[in-house]
Coordinates of C-alpha atoms in Angstrom, one line a residue:
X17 CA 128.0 56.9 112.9
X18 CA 124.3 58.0 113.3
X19 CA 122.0 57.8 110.0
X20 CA 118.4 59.3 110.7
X21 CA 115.6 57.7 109.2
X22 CA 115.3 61.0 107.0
X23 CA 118.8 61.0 105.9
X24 CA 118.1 56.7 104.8
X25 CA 115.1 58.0 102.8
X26 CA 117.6 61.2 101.4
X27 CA 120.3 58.4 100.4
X28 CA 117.8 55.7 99.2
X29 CA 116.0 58.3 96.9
X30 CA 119.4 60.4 96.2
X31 CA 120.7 56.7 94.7
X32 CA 117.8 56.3 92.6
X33 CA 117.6 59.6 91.1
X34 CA 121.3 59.4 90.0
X35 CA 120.7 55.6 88.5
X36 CA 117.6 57.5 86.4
X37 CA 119.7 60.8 85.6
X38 CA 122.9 58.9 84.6
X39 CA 120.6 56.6 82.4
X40 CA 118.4 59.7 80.9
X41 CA 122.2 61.9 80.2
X42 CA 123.8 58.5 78.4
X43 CA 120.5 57.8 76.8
X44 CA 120.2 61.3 75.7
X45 CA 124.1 61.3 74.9
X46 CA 123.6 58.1 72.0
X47 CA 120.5 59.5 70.9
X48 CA 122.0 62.7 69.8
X49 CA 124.7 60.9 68.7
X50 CA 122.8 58.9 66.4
X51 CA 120.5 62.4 65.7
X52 CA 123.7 64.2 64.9
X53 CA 125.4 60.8 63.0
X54 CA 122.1 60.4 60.3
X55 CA 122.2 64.3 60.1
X56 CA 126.4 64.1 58.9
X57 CA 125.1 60.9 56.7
X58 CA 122.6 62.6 55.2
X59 CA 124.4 65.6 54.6
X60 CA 126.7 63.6 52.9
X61 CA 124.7 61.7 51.1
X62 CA 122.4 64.4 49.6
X63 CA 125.6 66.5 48.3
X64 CA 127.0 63.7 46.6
X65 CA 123.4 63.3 45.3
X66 CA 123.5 66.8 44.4
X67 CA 126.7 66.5 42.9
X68 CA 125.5 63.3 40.4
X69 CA 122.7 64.8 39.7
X70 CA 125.0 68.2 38.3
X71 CA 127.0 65.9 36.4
X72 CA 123.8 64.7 35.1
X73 CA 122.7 67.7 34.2
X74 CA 125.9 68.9 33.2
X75 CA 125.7 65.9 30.6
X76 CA 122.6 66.5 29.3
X77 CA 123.3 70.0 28.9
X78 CA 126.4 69.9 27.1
X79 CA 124.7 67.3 24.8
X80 CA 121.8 69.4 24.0
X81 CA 124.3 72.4 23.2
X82 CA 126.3 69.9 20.6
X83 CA 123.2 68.8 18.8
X84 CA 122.4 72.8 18.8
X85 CA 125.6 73.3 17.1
X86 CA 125.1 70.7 15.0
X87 CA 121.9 71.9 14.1
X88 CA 122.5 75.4 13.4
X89 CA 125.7 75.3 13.0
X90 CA 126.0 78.6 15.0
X91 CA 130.0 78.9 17.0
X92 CA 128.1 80.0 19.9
X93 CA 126.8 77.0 20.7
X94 CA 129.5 75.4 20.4
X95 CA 131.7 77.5 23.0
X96 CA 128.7 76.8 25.8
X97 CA 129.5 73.3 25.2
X98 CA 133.0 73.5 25.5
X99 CA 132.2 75.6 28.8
X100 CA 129.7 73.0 29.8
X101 CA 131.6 69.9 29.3
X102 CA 134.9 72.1 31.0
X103 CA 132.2 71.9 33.8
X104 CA 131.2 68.5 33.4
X105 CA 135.0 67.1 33.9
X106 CA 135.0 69.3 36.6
X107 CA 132.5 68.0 39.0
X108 CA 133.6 65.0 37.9
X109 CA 137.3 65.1 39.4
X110 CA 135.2 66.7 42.5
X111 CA 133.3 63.7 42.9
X112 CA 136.3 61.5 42.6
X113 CA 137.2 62.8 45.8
X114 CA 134.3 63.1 47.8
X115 CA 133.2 59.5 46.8
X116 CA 134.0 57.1 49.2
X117 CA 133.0 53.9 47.9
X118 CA 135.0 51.9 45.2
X119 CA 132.6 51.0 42.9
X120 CA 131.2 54.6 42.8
X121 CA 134.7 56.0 42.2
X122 CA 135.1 53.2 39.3
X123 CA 131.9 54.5 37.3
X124 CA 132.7 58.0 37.7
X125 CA 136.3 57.0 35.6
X126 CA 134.3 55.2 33.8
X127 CA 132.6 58.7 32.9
X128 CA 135.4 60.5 32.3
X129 CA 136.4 57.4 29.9
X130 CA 133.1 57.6 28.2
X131 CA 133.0 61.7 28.1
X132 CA 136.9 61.6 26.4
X133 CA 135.6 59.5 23.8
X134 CA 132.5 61.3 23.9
X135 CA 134.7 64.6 23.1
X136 CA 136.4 62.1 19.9
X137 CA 133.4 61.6 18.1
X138 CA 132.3 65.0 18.5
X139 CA 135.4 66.3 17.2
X140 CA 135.0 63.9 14.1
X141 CA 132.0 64.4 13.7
X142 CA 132.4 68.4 13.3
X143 CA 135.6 67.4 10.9
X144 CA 133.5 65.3 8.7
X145 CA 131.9 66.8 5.6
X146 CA 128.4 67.3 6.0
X147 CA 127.6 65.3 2.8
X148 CA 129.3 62.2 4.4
X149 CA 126.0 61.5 6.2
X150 CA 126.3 57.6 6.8
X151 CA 129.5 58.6 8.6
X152 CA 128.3 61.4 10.7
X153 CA 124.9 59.4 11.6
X154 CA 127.0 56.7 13.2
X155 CA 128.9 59.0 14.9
X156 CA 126.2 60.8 15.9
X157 CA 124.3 57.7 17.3
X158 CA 127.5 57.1 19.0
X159 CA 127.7 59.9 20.5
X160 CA 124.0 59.8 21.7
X161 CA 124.9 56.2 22.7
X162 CA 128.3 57.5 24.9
X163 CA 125.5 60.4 26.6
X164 CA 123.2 58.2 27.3
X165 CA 126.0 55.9 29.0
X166 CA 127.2 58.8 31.1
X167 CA 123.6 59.4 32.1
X168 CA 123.2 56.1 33.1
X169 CA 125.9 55.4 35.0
X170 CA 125.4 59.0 37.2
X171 CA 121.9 57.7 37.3
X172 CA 123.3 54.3 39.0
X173 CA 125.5 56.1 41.4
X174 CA 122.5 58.5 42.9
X175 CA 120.2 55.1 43.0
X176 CA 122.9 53.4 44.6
X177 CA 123.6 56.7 47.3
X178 CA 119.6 56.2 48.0
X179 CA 119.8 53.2 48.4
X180 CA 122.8 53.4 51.0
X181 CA 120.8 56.7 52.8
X182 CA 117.9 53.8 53.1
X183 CA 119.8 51.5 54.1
X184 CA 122.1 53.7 56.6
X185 CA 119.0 54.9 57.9
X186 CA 117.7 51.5 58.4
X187 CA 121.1 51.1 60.5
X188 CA 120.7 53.9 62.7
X189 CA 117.3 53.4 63.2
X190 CA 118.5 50.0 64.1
X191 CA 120.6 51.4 66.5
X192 CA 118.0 53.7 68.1
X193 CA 116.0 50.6 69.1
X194 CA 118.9 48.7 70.1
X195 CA 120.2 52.0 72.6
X196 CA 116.0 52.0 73.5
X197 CA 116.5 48.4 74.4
X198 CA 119.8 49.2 76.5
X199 CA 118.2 52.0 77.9
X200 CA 114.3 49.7 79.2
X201 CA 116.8 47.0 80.5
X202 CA 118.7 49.9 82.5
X203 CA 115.6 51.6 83.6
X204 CA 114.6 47.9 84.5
X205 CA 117.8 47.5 86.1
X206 CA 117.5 51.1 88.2
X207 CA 113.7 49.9 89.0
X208 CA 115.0 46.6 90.6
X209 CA 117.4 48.4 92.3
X210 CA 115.2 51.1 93.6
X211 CA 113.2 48.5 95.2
X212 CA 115.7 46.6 96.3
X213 CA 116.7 49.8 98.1
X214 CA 112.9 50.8 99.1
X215 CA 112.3 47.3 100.7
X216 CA 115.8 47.7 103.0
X217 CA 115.2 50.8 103.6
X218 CA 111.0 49.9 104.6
X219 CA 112.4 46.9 106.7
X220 CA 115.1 48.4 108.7
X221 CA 112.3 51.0 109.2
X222 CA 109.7 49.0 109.7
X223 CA 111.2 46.1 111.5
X224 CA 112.0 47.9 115.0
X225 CA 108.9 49.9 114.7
X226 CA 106.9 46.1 114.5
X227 CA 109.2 44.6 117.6
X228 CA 108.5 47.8 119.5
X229 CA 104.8 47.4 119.0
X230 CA 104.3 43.9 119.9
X231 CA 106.5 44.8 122.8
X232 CA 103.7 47.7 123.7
X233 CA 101.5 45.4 123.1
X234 CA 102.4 42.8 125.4
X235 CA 102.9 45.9 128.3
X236 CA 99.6 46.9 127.6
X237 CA 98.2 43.1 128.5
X238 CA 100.2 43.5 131.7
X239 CA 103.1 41.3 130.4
X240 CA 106.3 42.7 131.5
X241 CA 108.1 39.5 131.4
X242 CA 108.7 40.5 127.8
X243 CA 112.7 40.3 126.7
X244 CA 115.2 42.6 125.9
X245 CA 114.7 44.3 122.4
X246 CA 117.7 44.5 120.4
X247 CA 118.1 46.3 117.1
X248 CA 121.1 47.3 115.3
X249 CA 119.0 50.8 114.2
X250 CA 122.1 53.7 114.3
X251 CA 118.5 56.3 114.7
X252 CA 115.7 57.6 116.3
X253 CA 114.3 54.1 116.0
X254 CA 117.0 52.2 117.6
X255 CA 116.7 55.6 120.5
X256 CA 113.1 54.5 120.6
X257 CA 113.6 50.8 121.3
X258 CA 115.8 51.7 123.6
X259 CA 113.8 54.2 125.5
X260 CA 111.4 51.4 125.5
X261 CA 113.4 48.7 127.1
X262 CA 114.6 51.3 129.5
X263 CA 110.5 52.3 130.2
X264 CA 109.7 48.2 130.4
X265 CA 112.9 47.5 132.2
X266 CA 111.5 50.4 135.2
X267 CA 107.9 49.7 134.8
X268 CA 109.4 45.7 136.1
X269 CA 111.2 46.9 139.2
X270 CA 108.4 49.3 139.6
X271 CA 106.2 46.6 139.6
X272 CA 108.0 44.6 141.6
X273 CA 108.4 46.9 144.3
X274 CA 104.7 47.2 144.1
X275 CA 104.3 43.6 145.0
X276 CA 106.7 43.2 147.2
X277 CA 105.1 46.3 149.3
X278 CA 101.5 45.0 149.0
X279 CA 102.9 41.6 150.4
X280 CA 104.3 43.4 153.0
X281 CA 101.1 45.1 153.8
X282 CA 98.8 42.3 153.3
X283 CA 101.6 40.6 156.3
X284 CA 100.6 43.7 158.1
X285 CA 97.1 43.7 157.4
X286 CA 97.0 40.0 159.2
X287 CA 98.9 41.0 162.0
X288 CA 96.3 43.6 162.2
X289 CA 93.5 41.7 162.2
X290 CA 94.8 39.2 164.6
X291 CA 95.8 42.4 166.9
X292 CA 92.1 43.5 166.2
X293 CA 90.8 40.4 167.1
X294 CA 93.2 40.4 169.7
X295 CA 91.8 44.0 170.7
X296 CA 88.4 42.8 170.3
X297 CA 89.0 40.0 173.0
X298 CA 90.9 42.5 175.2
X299 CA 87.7 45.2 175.0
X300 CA 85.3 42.3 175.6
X301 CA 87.5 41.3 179.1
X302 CA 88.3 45.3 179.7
X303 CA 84.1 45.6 179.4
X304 CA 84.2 42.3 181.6
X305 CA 86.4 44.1 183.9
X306 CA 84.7 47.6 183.6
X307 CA 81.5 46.4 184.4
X308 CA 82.9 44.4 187.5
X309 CA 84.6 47.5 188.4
X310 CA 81.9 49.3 188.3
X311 CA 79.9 46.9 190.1
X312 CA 82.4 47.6 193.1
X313 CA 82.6 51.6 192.7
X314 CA 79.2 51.5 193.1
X315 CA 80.0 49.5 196.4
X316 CA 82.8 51.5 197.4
X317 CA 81.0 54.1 196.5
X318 CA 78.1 53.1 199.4
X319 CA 80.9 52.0 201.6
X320 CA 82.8 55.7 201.4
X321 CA 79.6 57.2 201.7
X322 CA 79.4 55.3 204.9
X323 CA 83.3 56.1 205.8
X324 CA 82.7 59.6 205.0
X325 CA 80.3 59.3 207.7
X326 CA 82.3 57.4 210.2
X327 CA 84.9 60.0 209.3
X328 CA 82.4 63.1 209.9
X329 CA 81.6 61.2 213.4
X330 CA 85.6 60.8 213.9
X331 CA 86.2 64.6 213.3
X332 CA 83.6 65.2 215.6
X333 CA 85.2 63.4 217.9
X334 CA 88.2 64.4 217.0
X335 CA 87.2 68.1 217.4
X336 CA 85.6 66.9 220.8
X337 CA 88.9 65.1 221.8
X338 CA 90.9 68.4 220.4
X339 CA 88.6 70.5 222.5
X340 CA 89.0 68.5 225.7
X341 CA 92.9 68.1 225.1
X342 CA 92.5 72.3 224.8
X343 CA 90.9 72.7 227.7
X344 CA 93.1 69.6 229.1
X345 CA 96.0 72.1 228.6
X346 CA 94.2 75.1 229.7
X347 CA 93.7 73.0 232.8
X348 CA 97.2 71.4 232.7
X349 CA 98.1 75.4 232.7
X350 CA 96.1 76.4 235.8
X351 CA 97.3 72.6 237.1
X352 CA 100.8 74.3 237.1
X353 CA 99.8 77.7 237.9
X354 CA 98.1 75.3 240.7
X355 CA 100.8 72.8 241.6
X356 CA 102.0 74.3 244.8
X357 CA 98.5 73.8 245.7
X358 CA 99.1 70.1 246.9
X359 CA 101.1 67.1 245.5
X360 CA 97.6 65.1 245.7
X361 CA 95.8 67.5 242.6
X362 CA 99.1 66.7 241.1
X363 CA 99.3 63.1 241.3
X364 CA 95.4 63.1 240.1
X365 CA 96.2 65.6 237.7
X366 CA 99.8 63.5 236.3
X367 CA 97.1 60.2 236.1
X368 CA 94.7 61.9 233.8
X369 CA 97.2 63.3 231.6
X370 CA 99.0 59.9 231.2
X371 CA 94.9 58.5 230.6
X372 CA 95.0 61.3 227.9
X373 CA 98.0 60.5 226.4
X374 CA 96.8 57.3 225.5
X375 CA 93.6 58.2 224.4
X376 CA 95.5 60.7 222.3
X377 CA 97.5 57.9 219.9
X378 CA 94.9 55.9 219.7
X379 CA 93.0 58.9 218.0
X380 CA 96.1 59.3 216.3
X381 CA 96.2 55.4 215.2
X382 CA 92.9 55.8 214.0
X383 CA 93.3 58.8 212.2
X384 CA 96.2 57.9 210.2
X385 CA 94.1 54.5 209.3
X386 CA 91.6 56.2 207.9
X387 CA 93.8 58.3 206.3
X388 CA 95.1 55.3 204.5
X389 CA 91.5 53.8 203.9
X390 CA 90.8 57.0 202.0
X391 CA 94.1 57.1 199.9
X392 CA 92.6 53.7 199.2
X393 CA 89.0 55.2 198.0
X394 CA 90.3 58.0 196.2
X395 CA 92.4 55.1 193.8
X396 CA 89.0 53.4 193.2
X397 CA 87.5 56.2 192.4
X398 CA 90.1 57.3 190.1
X399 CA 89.4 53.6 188.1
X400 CA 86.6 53.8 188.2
X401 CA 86.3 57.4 186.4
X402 CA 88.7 56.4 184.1
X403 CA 86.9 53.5 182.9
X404 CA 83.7 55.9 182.7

C-alpha cells in the first residue's frame, strides 16, 4: 500500500495528538475526581460539624434555660428546656447515624449517658427543698460538671472532624501531586514517543532525499558510473528515486551512444584525412598532369592549327580533284556520247579513267586519315578544356 509523505506527517502528528488528548481527558478525569471527592468530604465533614456544633449549642442552651428556671423559678422556662433538651437527644440519635467513625459514635453515647444523668440531677434538684442548699449546690455543680462534659466531648468530636478535613485534604492533595506526577511522566512518555515518531518519520524522509542528492551530485560531476539507488519509500520519494535511476540509467546509454558515435567519427575523421591527404597527393599529380597536358594542348593546339591548314589545302584539293572528277564525268559523258567516234579516244579515254580511279582512293585514303587524326584532336581538346 502507498503512504504519501503528507499522509506520514497526518499519522505521525494524528498519534501524538491522541497520546496528549488521552493524557489531558484521564488527567482531567482524576482531577475532577479528586475536585468532586474533597467537595463530598467536605460536605460531609462540615455537616457533621454543623451538626456537633447544634448539639453544642443545643447543650448550652438547654443549660442556660435550667439555671433560668432555677433562677426564677418561672414554668416557662422550664418547658423550653424540656423542648430544648427533646432537641438535644435528637440531633444526637442523628449524629449516631451519620457518624462514621467509632470513637466519634462512642462519645456521642457517651453524651446521651452524660445528658440522662444530666436530666437526674436536674430532676432532684427541682424535687429538693429549696432550704436544702448544701444538697442542691452539689447537684447543681454536678449538673454544671455533666454540661460542661457534654460540651466537651462535642467540642472533641468537631476538633477531631477538623482534624480529619486537614488531614483528608492533606490526602487528596497528596493525590493531586501524585496524578501530576503520573500525568509529567506520561507527558514525558508521549514527548519520547513523539520524537521517536518525528525522527522515523524525518529519516525515512530525509534518507532517500540525501541518497538522491549525492546521486545528483555525482551526475552533475559527470559521474554516471554511480549505482543503483534502492529505497524501500512506498511515496513520492521512493517515485523520485526511481525517476532518477531511470534518468541516470538513460543519461548512461545516452552517453554511451555518444562515445561510441564520436569514436566512430573520429575513425572517419582519419580516414578522411588520409583520403585528404590522399586527395592532396592526387591534385598535386592531377596539377602534374594538367600542366603537362596543357603543355601538349598547347602543342596540339599549334599542330591542328597546322592540320587545319593541311586540311584547308586538302579540301582545296579535294574540291580541285571533285571538280576535275566533275568535269572527268562530264567528259566521260560526251566520251560516251563520243565512243562511236573511234575505239582509240576510247582506249585513251578507259586509261585515264583507270589513272583517275586511283587517284580517287588515294584522296579517299587520305581523307578518311585525316578524318581519324581529327577525331583524335577534337579528344585533346576536350582534355584539355576539361582540365581548364
Amino acid at each position: 500500500m502507498k503512504i504519501t509523505v503528507l499522509k506520514k506527517l497526518y499519522l505521525g502528528f494524528s498519534i501524538v495528538i491522541l497520546l496528549v488528548l488521552g493524557t489531558g481527558l484521564i488527567g482531567l478525569y482524576q482531577m475532577n475526581k479528586i475536585a468532586n471527592d474533597y467537595h463530598n468530604m467536605i460536605n460531609q465533614r462540615v455537616e457533621k460539624i454543623n451538626k456537633v456544633n447544634d448539639l453544642l449549642d443545643y447543650a448550652n442552651e438547654k443549660h442556660a434555660l435550667l439555671l433560668a428556671y432555677l433562677s426564677l423559678d418561672d414554668p416557662e422556662y422550664f418547658t423550653k428546656h424540656k423542648e430544648m433538651n427533646a432537641m438535644f437527644e435528637a440531633k444526637a440519635e442523628e449524629l449516631k447515624h451519620i457518624l462514621k467513625i467509632q470513637k466519634h459514635l462512642d462519645l456521642i453515647n457517651e453524651i446521651l449517658e452524660i445528658n440522662k444523668t444530666y436530666i437526674d440531677d436536674k430532676l432532684m434538684l427541682i424535687a429538693l427543698p429549696k432550704n436544702q442548699k448544701v444538697e442542691r449546690d452539689a447537684l447543681l455543680t454536678k449538673i454544671h460538671e455533666a454540661n460542661n462534659l457534654i460540651v466537651e466531648k462535642s467540642t472533641l468530636i468537631v476538633k477531631e472532624q477538623n482534624e480529619l478535613i486537614n488531614k483528608e485534604s492533606t490526602a487528596l492533595l497528596e493525590e493531586t501531586h501524585s496524578i501530576m506526577n503520573v500525568i509529567i511522566v506520561i507527558l514525558s512518555v508521549i514527548v519520547v514517543v513523539a520524537a521517536t515518531i518525528a525522527y522515523f518519520i524525518s529519516r525515512n524522509i530525509s534518507k532517500p532525499v540525501q541518497i538522491a542528492s549525492r546521486a545528483l551530485e555525482s551526475v552533475a560531476d559527470g559521474d554516471l558510473t554511480i549505482e543503483k539507488m534502492n529505497v524501500k519509500n512506498k511515496d513520492e520519494l521512493g517515485d523520485m528515486v526511481m525517476a532518477l535511476n531511470n534518468m541516470t540509467g538513460n543519461l548512461h546509454s545516452v552517453v554511451g551512444e555518444v562515445v561510441d558515435f564520436s569514436s566512430h567519427v573520429a575513425s572517419q575523421s582519419l580516414q578522411l584525412m588520409a583520403s585528404a591527404e590522399q586527395s592532396a597527393e592526387a591534385s598535386k599529380v592531377l596539377a602534374n598532369i594538367a600542366q603537362d597536358t596543357e603543355d601538349g594542348a598547347k602543342t596540339q593546339l599549334a599542330s591542328v592549327y597546322d592540320v587545319n591548314g593541311q586540311i584547308q589545302e586538302m579540301n582545296a584539293e579535294i574540291s580541285n580533284i571533285s571538280q576535275s572528277t566533275d568535269d572527268m564525268l562530264l567528259a566521260t559523258k560526251n566520251a560516251a556520247l563520243q565512243a562511236n567516234i573511234g575505239a582509240k579516244s576510247l582506249k585513251t579515254i578507259v586509261d585515264q579513267m583507270q589513272k583517275i580511279g586511283r587517284s580517287v582512293n588515294g584522296t579517299t585514303k587520305m581523307i578518311m586519315e585525316l578524318g581519324e587524326l581529327s577525331k583524335e584532336i577534337s579528344k585533346v581538346t576536350t582534355i584539355y578544356y576539361e582540365c581548364i
